[in-house]
XYZ file of C-alpha atoms in Angstrom:
445
model
C 0.285 -0.408 -0.085
C 2.810 2.709 1.012
C 4.771 1.383 -2.615
C 1.776 1.931 -4.244
C 1.093 5.898 -3.063
C 4.471 6.489 -3.176
C 4.856 5.517 -7.073
C 1.858 7.558 -7.516
C 3.050 10.577 -5.369
C 6.488 9.859 -8.059
C 3.980 9.888 -10.818
C 2.340 13.690 -9.599
C 5.578 14.803 -8.772
C 6.630 14.585 -12.359
C 3.536 15.212 -13.997
C 3.459 18.604 -12.673
C 7.010 19.477 -12.921
C 6.459 18.721 -16.607
C 3.555 20.705 -16.831
C 5.450 23.679 -14.918
C 8.950 23.233 -17.095
C 6.370 22.986 -20.621
C 4.488 26.560 -19.232
C 7.328 27.886 -17.989
C 8.935 27.324 -22.273
C 5.680 28.573 -23.583
C 5.631 32.172 -21.349
C 9.359 32.636 -22.144
C 8.409 32.289 -26.354
C 5.582 34.323 -25.907
C 7.455 36.924 -24.044
C 10.369 36.952 -26.674
C 8.355 37.024 -29.536
C 8.738 40.541 -30.500
C 12.653 40.757 -30.537
C 12.702 37.451 -32.883
C 9.644 39.598 -35.149
C 11.863 42.922 -34.568
C 15.193 41.675 -36.721
C 16.537 45.118 -36.368
C 17.881 46.946 -33.922
C 19.591 51.083 -32.730
C 22.509 50.504 -30.930
C 23.618 53.747 -29.466
C 27.268 54.277 -27.655
C 26.977 58.299 -26.812
C 29.418 59.195 -23.314
C 32.521 61.014 -22.361
C 34.597 59.528 -24.987
C 32.984 61.401 -27.985
C 34.271 64.304 -26.855
C 37.687 63.435 -27.610
C 36.995 60.653 -29.953
C 38.451 58.170 -28.197
C 37.917 54.493 -26.671
C 35.032 54.193 -24.905
C 36.655 53.615 -21.419
C 39.135 51.115 -22.429
C 41.327 54.423 -23.220
C 42.277 55.075 -19.384
C 41.578 51.518 -18.514
C 44.091 50.318 -21.012
C 46.567 53.169 -19.847
C 46.235 55.334 -23.593
C 45.254 58.003 -21.136
C 45.065 58.827 -16.911
C 41.834 58.586 -15.538
C 42.428 62.165 -14.738
C 42.292 62.923 -18.294
C 39.780 61.495 -19.400
C 37.542 62.271 -16.831
C 38.267 65.885 -18.196
C 36.021 65.156 -21.395
C 32.991 65.900 -18.772
C 33.787 69.684 -19.817
C 33.202 69.010 -23.518
C 30.375 66.686 -23.336
C 27.469 69.365 -24.228
C 24.709 67.764 -25.726
C 23.816 71.182 -27.068
C 22.655 69.843 -30.467
C 21.079 66.962 -29.159
C 17.548 66.566 -30.804
C 15.529 62.545 -29.272
C 13.111 63.727 -32.329
C 15.369 63.691 -34.724
C 17.349 60.927 -33.788
C 14.030 58.726 -33.457
C 13.459 59.643 -36.059
C 16.348 58.399 -38.760
C 16.240 55.115 -35.900
C 12.600 54.376 -37.064
C 13.477 55.054 -41.187
C 15.909 53.174 -40.687
C 13.173 49.818 -40.346
C 14.627 49.499 -36.663
C 11.680 48.026 -34.698
C 13.587 49.138 -31.613
C 17.082 51.050 -30.008
C 19.884 50.087 -27.266
C 21.410 53.294 -25.545
C 24.442 52.966 -23.548
C 22.672 54.547 -19.929
C 26.347 54.061 -18.206
C 29.463 52.343 -19.960
C 32.444 50.801 -17.447
C 33.611 54.416 -17.285
C 30.382 54.776 -14.814
C 29.254 57.948 -16.662
C 25.200 58.037 -16.240
C 23.095 59.928 -19.014
C 19.870 60.365 -16.326
C 19.894 61.865 -13.437
C 21.116 59.008 -10.783
C 20.889 59.656 -7.249
C 23.853 57.123 -6.915
C 27.249 59.001 -7.504
C 27.817 62.739 -8.891
C 29.543 61.282 -12.835
C 26.092 62.080 -14.258
C 25.287 63.809 -17.616
C 23.277 66.682 -15.175
C 25.734 66.362 -12.162
C 29.225 66.759 -13.363
C 28.945 67.397 -17.799
C 28.788 71.062 -19.133
C 25.478 69.593 -20.661
C 23.723 70.100 -17.137
C 20.345 68.180 -18.322
C 19.390 64.453 -18.352
C 19.560 63.527 -21.873
C 17.990 59.794 -21.347
C 14.684 60.913 -20.216
C 13.722 62.490 -23.534
C 14.795 60.320 -25.748
C 12.852 56.756 -24.126
C 9.884 59.003 -23.968
C 10.426 59.464 -28.132
C 10.770 56.154 -28.384
C 7.903 55.615 -27.043
C 5.875 57.935 -28.668
C 6.823 56.136 -32.337
C 6.232 52.592 -30.882
C 9.654 51.608 -30.712
C 10.847 48.872 -28.295
C 13.180 50.605 -25.645
C 16.812 49.309 -23.830
C 19.084 50.185 -21.669
C 22.323 49.653 -21.599
C 24.283 49.162 -18.138
C 28.030 48.019 -17.574
C 27.804 46.044 -14.575
C 31.319 47.154 -13.854
C 31.791 50.942 -13.125
C 35.399 51.253 -12.922
C 35.306 55.394 -12.072
C 33.492 54.140 -8.667
C 36.087 54.431 -5.565
C 34.297 51.291 -3.994
C 34.672 49.303 -7.198
C 37.026 46.772 -7.430
C 38.739 47.083 -10.771
C 40.313 49.978 -11.501
C 42.498 49.768 -14.071
C 44.276 46.252 -15.930
C 47.230 47.048 -14.026
C 45.096 47.987 -10.804
C 43.008 46.741 -8.942
C 41.688 48.532 -5.663
C 40.769 45.312 -3.239
C 39.534 41.635 -3.041
C 36.012 40.740 -2.015
C 37.350 38.047 0.397
C 39.324 41.030 1.563
C 36.675 43.821 2.501
C 33.234 42.472 1.600
C 31.752 45.053 2.942
C 33.024 47.525 0.760
C 32.034 44.874 -1.904
C 28.462 45.637 -0.078
C 28.677 48.829 -0.889
C 29.120 48.953 -4.662
C 26.194 46.704 -4.946
C 23.799 48.686 -3.026
C 25.478 51.122 -5.505
C 24.726 49.537 -8.619
C 21.484 47.466 -7.619
C 20.341 51.281 -6.824
C 21.395 52.383 -10.263
C 18.932 49.143 -11.966
C 15.988 49.709 -9.671
C 15.827 53.629 -10.918
C 16.366 52.637 -14.643
C 13.874 50.012 -14.125
C 11.084 52.065 -12.478
C 11.342 55.332 -14.101
C 11.743 54.378 -17.590
C 10.059 50.481 -17.503
C 12.810 49.554 -20.389
C 11.602 46.150 -22.621
C 15.119 45.221 -22.782
C 18.082 45.610 -20.628
C 21.888 45.109 -22.762
C 24.159 44.156 -20.343
C 28.018 44.419 -20.536
C 31.709 43.181 -17.930
C 30.234 40.462 -16.350
C 33.189 39.031 -17.145
C 35.098 40.326 -14.232
C 33.012 38.909 -11.468
C 30.964 35.382 -10.774
C 27.328 35.424 -10.975
C 26.889 34.521 -7.137
C 29.472 38.269 -6.522
C 27.111 39.945 -9.038
C 23.772 38.536 -7.332
C 22.799 37.832 -11.163
C 19.929 36.104 -9.943
C 18.810 38.471 -7.655
C 18.878 41.327 -10.158
C 16.725 39.179 -12.863
C 14.382 38.774 -10.462
C 14.285 42.110 -9.404
C 13.693 43.264 -12.852
C 11.321 41.137 -13.976
C 9.288 41.580 -10.687
C 8.528 44.932 -12.594
C 7.820 43.996 -15.782
C 7.635 39.791 -16.657
C 7.709 40.728 -20.080
C 11.366 42.313 -19.597
C 13.943 40.384 -21.702
C 17.610 40.465 -20.867
C 20.959 39.976 -22.945
C 23.411 37.009 -22.169
C 26.128 38.665 -20.822
C 24.585 38.424 -17.178
C 26.697 35.108 -16.304
C 24.234 33.116 -17.488
C 20.691 34.671 -16.797
C 19.733 36.717 -19.729
C 17.298 35.407 -22.285
C 19.318 35.418 -26.195
C 22.856 35.479 -26.989
C 24.884 38.564 -28.358
C 27.814 37.623 -30.535
C 29.943 40.494 -31.003
C 31.324 42.414 -34.693
C 31.422 38.802 -35.914
C 28.576 37.348 -38.036
C 28.985 33.792 -37.072
C 29.756 31.259 -39.513
C 27.576 28.767 -38.943
C 24.115 28.983 -37.905
C 23.721 29.256 -33.685
C 22.209 27.409 -31.615
C 20.362 29.597 -29.136
C 16.677 30.697 -30.458
C 17.323 34.037 -29.516
C 20.460 35.802 -30.537
C 21.393 39.025 -31.950
C 24.406 40.480 -33.774
C 25.901 44.126 -32.605
C 28.240 45.690 -34.980
C 29.522 48.972 -35.709
C 29.159 50.954 -38.594
C 32.806 51.213 -38.955
C 35.422 49.649 -36.340
C 34.415 52.351 -33.383
C 31.474 51.566 -31.219
C 31.535 55.930 -29.984
C 32.551 58.850 -32.219
C 35.859 59.004 -33.364
C 36.461 61.325 -36.304
C 39.734 59.820 -37.128
C 37.962 56.507 -38.033
C 36.375 56.953 -41.470
C 36.386 53.196 -42.449
C 32.933 53.040 -42.725
C 31.030 50.038 -43.967
C 28.709 50.550 -47.211
C 25.143 50.285 -47.622
C 25.712 46.705 -49.587
C 28.101 45.395 -46.801
C 25.632 45.954 -43.948
C 22.936 44.674 -46.203
C 24.482 41.792 -46.883
C 25.426 40.930 -43.090
C 21.551 42.382 -41.755
C 20.778 39.709 -44.601
C 23.030 36.840 -43.654
C 22.095 37.549 -39.638
C 17.869 37.452 -40.249
C 18.444 34.187 -43.053
C 19.996 32.723 -39.709
C 17.274 33.314 -37.517
C 18.446 36.459 -35.603
C 18.978 40.342 -35.020
C 21.204 42.443 -36.018
C 22.062 45.825 -33.517
C 23.367 48.013 -35.755
C 25.522 51.283 -33.522
C 26.045 54.631 -34.389
C 28.180 56.981 -32.216
C 27.014 60.526 -31.536
C 29.042 63.618 -31.557
C 29.563 64.636 -27.663
C 27.190 67.859 -28.966
C 24.657 65.111 -29.596
C 24.323 65.403 -33.886
C 24.527 62.578 -35.417
C 27.526 62.149 -37.888
C 26.620 62.736 -41.471
C 27.938 59.450 -42.735
C 26.132 57.569 -40.521
C 23.242 58.785 -40.468
C 23.739 58.484 -44.529
C 23.514 54.708 -43.671
C 21.033 54.698 -41.671
C 18.941 56.085 -44.811
C 20.392 53.916 -47.307
C 19.767 50.914 -45.394
C 16.038 52.173 -44.407
C 14.898 52.453 -48.288
C 15.558 48.893 -48.857
C 14.073 47.348 -45.794
C 11.408 49.292 -45.771
C 10.611 48.243 -49.820
C 11.351 44.442 -49.164
C 9.562 44.819 -45.163
C 7.158 41.596 -46.105
C 10.434 39.388 -45.971
C 12.071 40.398 -42.866
C 9.858 41.164 -40.214
C 7.857 38.532 -38.419
C 9.517 35.777 -40.850
C 11.377 32.493 -39.888
C 15.164 31.644 -40.621
C 15.808 30.145 -44.467
C 16.499 27.203 -45.891
C 20.033 25.509 -45.522
C 22.938 27.401 -48.311
C 23.394 24.512 -50.249
C 20.259 24.918 -51.581
C 20.637 28.485 -52.627
C 23.758 29.634 -52.599
C 22.657 33.344 -50.174
C 20.711 34.458 -47.303
C 16.517 33.179 -47.224
C 13.594 33.292 -44.918
C 10.543 31.862 -44.315
C 6.994 33.330 -43.800
C 5.898 32.141 -40.756
C 3.514 29.007 -42.436
C 6.493 28.417 -44.313
C 4.586 28.691 -47.463
C 6.777 31.332 -48.998
C 10.201 31.593 -49.499
C 12.415 34.611 -49.364
C 15.398 34.549 -51.664
C 17.996 37.349 -50.995
C 19.585 37.630 -54.401
C 23.187 39.596 -54.218
C 24.351 41.399 -57.296
C 23.205 40.697 -60.606
C 22.466 36.799 -60.817
C 23.708 36.921 -64.913
C 19.613 36.181 -65.918
C 18.993 33.380 -63.766
C 18.173 32.113 -59.670
C 19.294 28.906 -58.912
C 17.173 26.928 -56.542
C 18.055 23.216 -55.767
C 16.588 20.387 -53.818
C 13.360 21.814 -53.086
C 10.203 18.919 -53.497
C 7.706 21.978 -53.510
C 5.849 22.920 -56.318
C 5.730 26.580 -57.066
C 2.892 28.230 -57.302
C 4.260 31.797 -57.943
C 7.205 34.041 -57.949
C 7.345 37.820 -57.936
C 10.020 40.361 -56.943
C 9.645 41.654 -53.623
C 8.436 45.829 -53.564
C 8.791 45.378 -57.283
C 5.890 43.302 -57.999
C 7.275 41.806 -61.436
C 5.794 37.922 -61.863
C 9.253 35.795 -62.677
C 9.005 32.622 -64.408
C 11.186 29.359 -63.837
C 11.918 26.274 -65.541
C 12.727 22.729 -63.213
C 16.048 20.661 -65.083
C 16.603 17.317 -64.253
C 13.756 15.773 -62.241
C 13.095 12.439 -63.508
C 9.943 10.004 -62.654
C 11.664 6.974 -60.563
C 13.677 9.240 -58.193
C 12.754 11.363 -55.668
C 15.026 14.024 -56.625
C 13.065 16.869 -57.059
C 15.148 18.410 -59.639
C 17.283 22.291 -60.453
C 14.803 24.831 -60.383
C 16.040 28.052 -62.415
C 14.151 31.509 -61.699
C 14.353 33.778 -64.485
C 15.707 37.520 -63.119
C 15.678 40.341 -65.791
C 18.224 42.990 -65.090
C 15.294 45.580 -65.330
C 13.519 43.961 -62.120
C 17.462 44.486 -59.613
C 17.409 46.012 -56.543
C 19.640 48.771 -56.340
C 21.548 47.125 -52.814
C 19.915 43.261 -53.352
C 16.927 42.140 -54.370
C 14.532 39.881 -53.022
C 12.242 37.182 -54.574
C 9.334 35.717 -53.337
C 7.908 32.145 -54.195
C 4.635 30.944 -52.875
C 4.644 27.397 -52.734
C 1.808 24.502 -52.456
C 2.608 24.030 -49.426
C 5.225 23.956 -46.412
C 8.519 24.247 -48.041
C 9.973 20.663 -48.098
C 13.709 19.656 -48.796
C 15.060 17.264 -50.373
C 18.302 16.311 -47.985
C 19.293 12.764 -49.510
C 22.328 11.653 -51.802
C 20.647 11.282 -55.222
C 19.539 7.995 -56.642
C 20.996 5.441 -58.779
C 18.902 4.216 -62.305
C 17.508 1.100 -61.488
C 14.685 1.282 -64.393
C 14.541 3.282 -67.401
């Protein structure tokens, strides 16, 4: 009798646990849906470093400039040409659905009027104003999602452990009370951001300097989710985030994480550096973006405003060029799923949510035709996205005795080509079905 009862209890606990796990997965998927559908965000690195055009925070950490001289840039941080309306117009025009701004980088300089410390745009800089609040408000007014970048380390704060590469203030084991002081400081700032701005997304950075236990990462996650259960966190909270964040380099193979975002600069610098003119072209940015969404990810494209708050013309021009292309091809971008493997089509691709429309991203001039291999489906219609022309196709190599579906050649005349990248839409006779076998040998003819 006791044995039977224990067995039943074990089954009940197992069923309950599995149900809770399934519910948790469902809630997570629902919460992440806007992020997965958004595809494009704009990253904004704005801070003291824009004054002299030097590396953000790292310039003093690595000893290229003294900390004292680095902080003198507060005198040049004027924000006198800062226009959040213009910023948001550019962001929205680029096709981005969210923006992430550096509320505080590793140097500790905050863009809002925090009550924790005096190193911020209101109390210590020539700007003498909160520059974060009006930007967040304009994003909300334009129905764009709000992302807040927050550095876990604060190399300027006297009770933080690390200062420069060659100078550590103390070890936590030696001075635990001092570390507690820092924890109250950084948790306090995050609570401010949570209460004042209620971000849709937190973009953490710098977690490599301490363990999850030392950061109290789980406590931080719970605190932020208590305020807004639908907010999402990036991966840089020591394993307590919701999505992966590869940086600068486009992953060569498709990331294993279901949700991921590539953050990438327009030139070689995150913040504004006048000497860095190595800008990517519009074609190159579109090429990376199409590769990212083809592999199921998002692109977070960075801009670096000047110290006066104006956005460099080169960056504004790239955003406008990207926006023209994105808005023309929106149906193949927003709300789509990752595309088909590259061995079927030598280029990026996406699929509609029902997997019945296959979008092919055609780089350059294909010299009259595009090749598609191993698609079992019949194609009901092909059109040029954003242009509307109906295209014809030919099937070659399909034989009655084999399951091999043949090769499909799509005719693409020059007059339908987009100036940056052409996108073709293929309406299939059902969900996309790919032939993934080795082929067959003639057994009857």
